[in-house]
Amino acid sequence: MTAPLLQAEKLVKRFPVRGGFLAEKRELTAVAGVDLEIFPGETLGVAGESGCGKSTVARLLTGLIPPSEGSIRYGGRELFAMNREELAQYRREVQMIFQDPFSSLNPRMRVAQIIGEPLDIHGIGTPSERRERVARLMERVGLPPEALSRFPHQFSGGQRQRIGIARALAVSPRLIIADEPVSALDLSIQAQIINLLQEVKKDLGLSFLFITHDLSVLRHLSDRIVIMYLGRIVESGSRDDVLSKQLHPYTEALLSAIPSIDPQKKSRHVVARGELPSPLSPPSGCPFHTRCPYAEAICSEERPELLEKEPGHRAACHFSKRIYRS
């Protein structure tokens, strides 16, 4: 069996929350014991509402912030035990595409400088080779090379995200972590960026961790899907299993929110009640029980473990088999 390219085990991240002068010190648990594996050449999709911990996972995996507990291994090597040279190689091989194309590009730098900066940092090529590579990258993402002298404010949102993709590709990474890269774009532009990412993955053999709140996006991109809720994984499995045979009520609610254009398609419509609870005071037992239409007494008393309910398909629900029996 192929070894994972990147693996996280029991990943926890807590943030201190400052109150008033006499207020009791509190901690917000943004990620609460997450296990992830990303294999060479695959796209792992991570979905959930805002505030579920998706972006924190991305920042942990890129090494931007350290975990409070748990481990992250890349190629079998512990990330936070790497020496300076190993860490530099990791940062070259694991790149990130950010959510907001307007704030992720330095407004004072020209596009040629933005895309070429990673090449400068990692000392790749001669100045002339770098200029040639930057021009090729512009063409690769569908932008004219003559635009290299422009500043970010002279581009649309979709064009700025293309620049962000070119910057991520500059140093020939093995894994790209994309944190909601299309959520700030118009629907027509979203489709163009998704198609571009699919082409890049196929042509370069990249691995992707694609984070989104929109499961319909993952239908086109992912090989496997992980569903997060309040910092925990509540369901994981292959794309087809999660999207067609979901085993957790939260996944069902997310899918119910996607409009269907097929009038003949009949599906059970489930709505998650109320708002996402605060991670400062998560509910007891199953974190979803306060919003779940199927909740029973045990759900508020005992937190279900993430268990394999079917081959390769895991869910953290006491009643998966009963609710979703064939």
Short mmCIF file of C-alpha atoms in Angstrom, two decimals:
data_model
loop_
_atom_site.label_atom_id
_atom_site.label_comp_id
_atom_site.label_asym_id
_atom_site.label_seq_id
_atom_site.Cartn_x
_atom_site.Cartn_y
_atom_site.Cartn_z
CA MET A 1 0.00 0.00 0.00
CA THR A 2 1.22 3.49 -0.86
CA ALA A 3 2.50 5.46 2.13
CA PRO A 4 0.81 8.80 2.90
CA LEU A 5 2.55 11.91 1.64
CA LEU A 6 1.28 13.92 4.63
CA GLN A 7 -0.21 12.49 7.80
CA ALA A 8 -1.70 14.15 10.88
CA GLU A 9 -2.55 12.24 14.04
CA LYS A 10 -4.61 13.42 17.02
CA LEU A 11 -4.15 17.03 15.93
CA VAL A 12 -5.32 19.58 18.51
CA LYS A 13 -5.10 23.36 18.42
CA ARG A 14 -6.18 25.59 21.29
CA PHE A 15 -6.14 29.37 21.32
CA PRO A 16 -6.17 31.46 24.51
CA VAL A 17 -9.12 33.84 24.71
CA ARG A 18 -8.51 37.14 26.44
CA GLY A 19 -11.25 38.61 28.55
CA GLY A 20 -11.34 41.53 30.94
CA PHE A 21 -8.71 42.22 33.62
CA LEU A 22 -10.45 40.02 36.18
CA ALA A 23 -11.98 37.58 33.71
CA GLU A 24 -11.19 33.89 33.97
CA LYS A 25 -8.67 32.64 31.42
CA ARG A 26 -10.33 30.55 28.72
CA GLU A 27 -9.25 28.47 25.75
CA LEU A 28 -10.93 27.96 22.42
CA THR A 29 -10.38 24.52 20.94
CA ALA A 30 -10.42 25.08 17.18
CA VAL A 31 -9.21 21.58 16.27
CA ALA A 32 -10.03 18.68 18.58
CA GLY A 33 -8.20 15.46 17.73
CA VAL A 34 -8.14 15.32 13.92
CA ASP A 35 -6.55 12.45 11.96
CA LEU A 36 -5.81 13.02 8.26
CA GLU A 37 -3.91 11.25 5.51
CA ILE A 38 -3.12 12.65 2.07
CA PHE A 39 -1.72 10.24 -0.49
CA PRO A 40 0.41 11.06 -3.55
CA GLY A 41 -1.68 12.24 -6.49
CA GLU A 42 -5.02 12.44 -4.67
CA THR A 43 -7.32 15.29 -3.72
CA LEU A 44 -8.67 15.21 -0.19
CA GLY A 45 -11.65 17.50 0.31
CA VAL A 46 -12.42 19.00 3.73
CA ALA A 47 -15.89 20.48 4.18
CA GLY A 48 -17.93 22.11 6.91
CA GLU A 49 -19.49 25.38 8.00
CA SER A 50 -17.46 28.45 8.85
CA GLY A 51 -15.99 28.03 12.31
CA CYS A 52 -15.60 24.25 12.13
CA GLY A 53 -11.78 24.38 12.16
CA LYS A 54 -11.01 23.83 8.45
CA SER A 55 -8.73 26.83 8.00
CA THR A 56 -6.94 26.12 11.27
CA VAL A 57 -6.15 22.64 9.97
CA ALA A 58 -4.71 24.23 6.83
CA ARG A 59 -2.50 26.56 8.85
CA LEU A 60 -1.31 23.66 11.00
CA LEU A 61 -0.45 21.48 8.01
CA THR A 62 1.51 24.26 6.32
CA GLY A 63 3.48 24.86 9.52
CA LEU A 64 2.22 28.43 9.90
CA ILE A 65 1.15 27.64 13.47
CA PRO A 66 2.25 24.80 15.80
CA PRO A 67 -0.25 22.26 17.17
CA SER A 68 -1.13 22.18 20.86
CA GLU A 69 -1.07 18.38 20.69
CA GLY A 70 -0.59 15.69 18.08
CA SER A 71 1.83 15.17 15.23
CA ILE A 72 2.23 16.07 11.55
CA ARG A 73 4.48 13.88 9.43
CA TYR A 74 5.63 14.53 5.90
CA GLY A 75 7.28 11.64 4.12
CA GLY A 76 7.47 9.93 7.51
CA ARG A 77 9.36 12.84 9.13
CA GLU A 78 7.85 14.81 12.01
CA LEU A 79 7.26 18.38 10.81
CA PHE A 80 8.21 20.18 14.01
CA ALA A 81 11.33 18.05 14.49
CA MET A 82 12.76 19.01 11.08
CA ASN A 83 16.03 20.89 10.91
CA ARG A 84 16.36 24.15 9.00
CA GLU A 85 17.19 22.52 5.64
CA GLU A 86 14.40 19.95 5.93
CA LEU A 87 11.89 22.64 6.87
CA ALA A 88 12.93 24.76 3.86
CA GLN A 89 12.37 21.75 1.61
CA TYR A 90 8.98 21.14 3.23
CA ARG A 91 7.92 24.73 2.62
CA ARG A 92 8.97 24.35 -1.01
CA GLU A 93 7.05 21.10 -1.52
CA VAL A 94 3.89 22.13 0.36
CA GLN A 95 2.36 25.34 -0.98
CA MET A 96 -0.87 27.15 -0.17
CA ILE A 97 -3.55 28.96 -2.15
CA PHE A 98 -5.42 31.41 0.05
CA GLN A 99 -9.11 32.22 0.21
CA ASP A 100 -9.07 35.94 -0.47
CA PRO A 101 -7.40 36.88 -3.77
CA PHE A 102 -7.56 40.55 -2.78
CA SER A 103 -5.55 40.39 0.47
CA SER A 104 -3.22 37.48 -0.33
CA LEU A 105 -1.20 39.44 -2.93
CA ASN A 106 1.14 42.25 -1.92
CA PRO A 107 -0.37 45.41 -3.48
CA ARG A 108 3.06 47.06 -3.69
CA MET A 109 4.64 44.30 -5.78
CA ARG A 110 4.27 43.75 -9.49
CA VAL A 111 2.98 40.37 -10.64
CA ALA A 112 6.43 39.30 -11.86
CA GLN A 113 7.80 39.92 -8.35
CA ILE A 114 4.89 38.11 -6.66
CA ILE A 115 5.24 34.94 -8.73
CA GLY A 116 9.03 35.07 -8.74
CA GLU A 117 9.44 35.67 -5.00
CA PRO A 118 9.31 31.93 -4.06
CA LEU A 119 12.02 31.26 -6.66
CA ASP A 120 14.18 33.96 -5.09
CA ILE A 121 13.59 32.67 -1.56
CA HIS A 122 14.56 29.11 -2.47
CA GLY A 123 17.40 30.14 -4.77
CA ILE A 124 16.02 28.39 -7.82
CA GLY A 125 17.62 29.17 -11.18
CA THR A 126 19.47 32.19 -12.52
CA PRO A 127 17.71 35.57 -12.86
CA SER A 128 17.05 34.94 -16.56
CA GLU A 129 15.74 31.41 -15.86
CA ARG A 130 13.44 32.79 -13.21
CA ARG A 131 12.03 35.38 -15.59
CA GLU A 132 11.37 32.69 -18.19
CA ARG A 133 9.69 30.43 -15.63
CA VAL A 134 7.48 33.25 -14.37
CA ALA A 135 6.38 34.03 -17.94
CA ARG A 136 5.57 30.34 -18.57
CA LEU A 137 3.58 30.16 -15.34
CA MET A 138 1.51 33.18 -16.39
CA GLU A 139 0.62 31.42 -19.62
CA ARG A 140 -0.06 28.17 -17.73
CA VAL A 141 -2.74 29.84 -15.60
CA GLY A 142 -4.31 31.66 -18.56
CA LEU A 143 -2.87 35.16 -18.19
CA PRO A 144 -0.83 37.07 -20.81
CA PRO A 145 2.90 37.41 -20.02
CA GLU A 146 2.74 41.13 -20.85
CA ALA A 147 0.64 41.57 -17.66
CA LEU A 148 3.67 40.74 -15.50
CA SER A 149 4.49 44.42 -15.06
CA ARG A 150 1.06 45.24 -13.61
CA PHE A 151 0.04 45.52 -9.95
CA PRO A 152 -2.64 43.30 -8.31
CA HIS A 153 -5.26 46.07 -8.21
CA GLN A 154 -5.28 46.06 -12.01
CA PHE A 155 -6.74 42.53 -12.12
CA SER A 156 -10.16 41.06 -11.39
CA GLY A 157 -10.73 38.63 -8.51
CA GLY A 158 -10.51 35.57 -10.75
CA GLN A 159 -7.31 36.84 -12.35
CA ARG A 160 -5.79 37.50 -8.93
CA GLN A 161 -6.56 33.94 -7.89
CA ARG A 162 -4.83 32.73 -11.06
CA ILE A 163 -1.79 34.73 -9.97
CA GLY A 164 -1.99 33.03 -6.56
CA ILE A 165 -2.07 29.63 -8.27
CA ALA A 166 0.96 30.56 -10.40
CA ARG A 167 2.83 31.61 -7.26
CA ALA A 168 2.01 28.28 -5.59
CA LEU A 169 3.24 26.37 -8.67
CA ALA A 170 6.47 28.35 -9.02
CA VAL A 171 8.63 26.07 -6.87
CA SER A 172 7.23 22.75 -8.27
CA PRO A 173 5.39 21.61 -5.11
CA ARG A 174 4.16 18.09 -4.45
CA LEU A 175 1.15 19.16 -2.35
CA ILE A 176 -1.06 22.23 -2.57
CA ILE A 177 -3.35 23.21 0.29
CA ALA A 178 -6.20 25.30 -1.12
CA ASP A 179 -8.20 27.12 1.57
CA GLU A 180 -11.59 28.03 0.08
CA PRO A 181 -9.92 29.30 -3.12
CA VAL A 182 -13.17 29.95 -5.01
CA SER A 183 -15.54 31.12 -2.27
CA ALA A 184 -14.87 34.82 -2.91
CA LEU A 185 -15.49 34.52 -6.67
CA ASP A 186 -18.58 34.69 -8.89
CA LEU A 187 -20.07 31.33 -9.87
CA SER A 188 -18.91 31.51 -13.49
CA ILE A 189 -15.37 32.35 -12.38
CA GLN A 190 -15.46 29.57 -9.77
CA ALA A 191 -15.96 27.01 -12.54
CA GLN A 192 -12.98 28.37 -14.46
CA ILE A 193 -10.69 28.19 -11.43
CA ILE A 194 -11.88 24.66 -10.57
CA ASN A 195 -11.18 23.53 -14.13
CA LEU A 196 -7.72 25.11 -13.96
CA LEU A 197 -6.94 23.29 -10.70
CA GLN A 198 -8.08 19.99 -12.19
CA GLU A 199 -5.83 20.53 -15.22
CA VAL A 200 -2.86 21.41 -13.02
CA LYS A 201 -3.37 18.33 -10.86
CA LYS A 202 -3.58 16.04 -13.88
CA ASP A 203 -0.64 17.57 -15.77
CA LEU A 204 1.74 17.83 -12.81
CA GLY A 205 0.61 14.84 -10.72
CA LEU A 206 0.02 16.99 -7.64
CA SER A 207 -1.74 16.16 -4.41
CA PHE A 208 -4.38 18.60 -3.14
CA LEU A 209 -6.03 19.35 0.18
CA PHE A 210 -9.10 21.31 -0.89
CA ILE A 211 -11.01 23.13 1.85
CA THR A 212 -14.54 24.41 1.24
CA HIS A 213 -17.98 24.85 2.77
CA ASP A 214 -19.60 23.80 -0.52
CA LEU A 215 -19.95 20.06 -1.06
CA SER A 216 -21.00 20.57 -4.67
CA VAL A 217 -17.47 21.81 -5.39
CA LEU A 218 -15.95 18.65 -3.89
CA ARG A 219 -18.17 16.50 -6.13
CA HIS A 220 -16.00 17.59 -9.07
CA LEU A 221 -12.60 17.70 -7.39
CA SER A 222 -12.16 15.16 -4.62
CA ASP A 223 -11.13 11.53 -4.39
CA ARG A 224 -11.93 11.39 -0.67
CA ILE A 225 -13.94 13.72 1.57
CA VAL A 226 -13.70 14.63 5.25
CA ILE A 227 -16.59 16.42 7.00
CA MET A 228 -15.72 18.58 10.02
CA TYR A 229 -17.95 19.96 12.75
CA LEU A 230 -16.77 21.98 15.77
CA GLY A 231 -13.16 20.98 15.29
CA ARG A 232 -13.82 17.25 14.85
CA ILE A 233 -14.20 14.91 11.91
CA VAL A 234 -17.74 13.51 11.90
CA GLU A 235 -17.58 11.60 8.61
CA SER A 236 -14.94 10.52 6.11
CA GLY A 237 -14.77 8.26 3.10
CA SER A 238 -14.56 8.15 -0.66
CA ARG A 239 -16.28 10.95 -2.56
CA ASP A 240 -19.03 8.65 -3.81
CA ASP A 241 -19.69 7.11 -0.40
CA VAL A 242 -19.91 10.44 1.44
CA LEU A 243 -22.04 12.16 -1.21
CA SER A 244 -24.41 9.29 -2.02
CA LYS A 245 -24.44 7.15 1.14
CA GLN A 246 -23.83 9.63 3.94
CA LEU A 247 -23.78 8.17 7.45
CA HIS A 248 -23.97 11.33 9.58
CA PRO A 249 -26.90 13.78 9.93
CA TYR A 250 -24.60 16.79 9.56
CA THR A 251 -23.40 15.58 6.15
CA GLU A 252 -27.04 15.02 5.20
CA ALA A 253 -27.88 18.59 6.24
CA LEU A 254 -24.99 20.00 4.19
CA LEU A 255 -26.13 18.05 1.14
CA SER A 256 -29.74 19.14 1.67
CA ALA A 257 -28.61 22.76 1.34
CA ILE A 258 -27.44 22.18 -2.25
CA PRO A 259 -30.19 23.12 -4.73
CA SER A 260 -31.18 20.39 -7.17
CA ILE A 261 -32.01 21.16 -10.80
CA ASP A 262 -33.58 17.72 -11.33
CA PRO A 263 -37.34 17.89 -10.57
CA GLN A 264 -37.57 14.09 -10.66
CA LYS A 265 -34.92 13.63 -8.00
CA LYS A 266 -36.40 12.79 -4.63
CA SER A 267 -34.29 13.01 -1.51
CA ARG A 268 -34.83 13.45 2.19
CA HIS A 269 -34.50 17.11 3.13
CA VAL A 270 -32.84 17.67 6.50
CA VAL A 271 -32.15 21.05 8.06
CA ALA A 272 -29.68 21.58 10.90
CA ARG A 273 -31.59 23.44 13.60
CA GLY A 274 -30.29 26.67 15.08
CA GLU A 275 -26.77 28.07 14.83
CA LEU A 276 -23.34 26.51 15.16
CA PRO A 277 -22.53 26.36 18.91
CA SER A 278 -19.55 28.32 20.21
CA PRO A 279 -16.32 26.31 20.35
CA LEU A 280 -15.70 28.07 23.67
CA SER A 281 -18.50 25.99 25.20
CA PRO A 282 -19.22 23.02 22.92
CA PRO A 283 -22.20 20.80 23.74
CA SER A 284 -21.74 17.69 25.81
CA GLY A 285 -21.89 14.30 24.12
CA CYS A 286 -22.21 14.45 20.36
CA PRO A 287 -21.32 18.01 19.31
CA PHE A 288 -24.13 17.99 16.72
CA HIS A 289 -26.93 16.79 19.00
CA THR A 290 -28.29 20.31 19.68
CA ARG A 291 -29.10 20.67 15.96
CA CYS A 292 -29.78 17.07 14.98
CA PRO A 293 -33.33 15.99 14.04
CA TYR A 294 -32.56 12.40 15.10
CA ALA A 295 -30.98 13.10 18.51
CA GLU A 296 -31.89 10.95 21.51
CA ALA A 297 -30.86 11.02 25.15
CA ILE A 298 -27.58 9.19 24.62
CA CYS A 299 -26.50 11.83 22.12
CA SER A 300 -26.28 14.49 24.83
CA GLU A 301 -24.49 12.15 27.23
CA GLU A 302 -21.91 10.23 25.20
CA ARG A 303 -19.74 11.47 22.37
CA PRO A 304 -19.67 8.92 19.53
CA GLU A 305 -16.28 7.84 18.24
CA LEU A 306 -15.34 8.10 14.57
CA LEU A 307 -15.71 4.45 13.57
CA GLU A 308 -15.70 2.50 10.34
CA LYS A 309 -19.35 1.75 9.63
CA GLU A 310 -18.70 0.37 6.14
CA PRO A 311 -15.40 -0.48 4.42
CA GLY A 312 -13.41 2.77 4.16
CA HIS A 313 -16.39 4.84 5.35
CA ARG A 314 -16.26 6.30 8.88
CA ALA A 315 -18.83 8.26 10.86
CA ALA A 316 -19.21 9.58 14.40
CA CYS A 317 -22.90 8.87 15.02
CA HIS A 318 -24.65 6.52 17.47
CA PHE A 319 -27.41 5.70 14.98
CA SER A 320 -25.73 5.64 11.54
CA LYS A 321 -26.92 2.14 10.73
CA ARG A 322 -30.47 2.75 11.92
CA ILE A 323 -31.00 6.12 10.23
CA TYR A 324 -29.29 5.27 6.96
CA ARG A 325 -30.06 1.57 6.60
CA SER A 326 -30.28 0.42 2.99
#
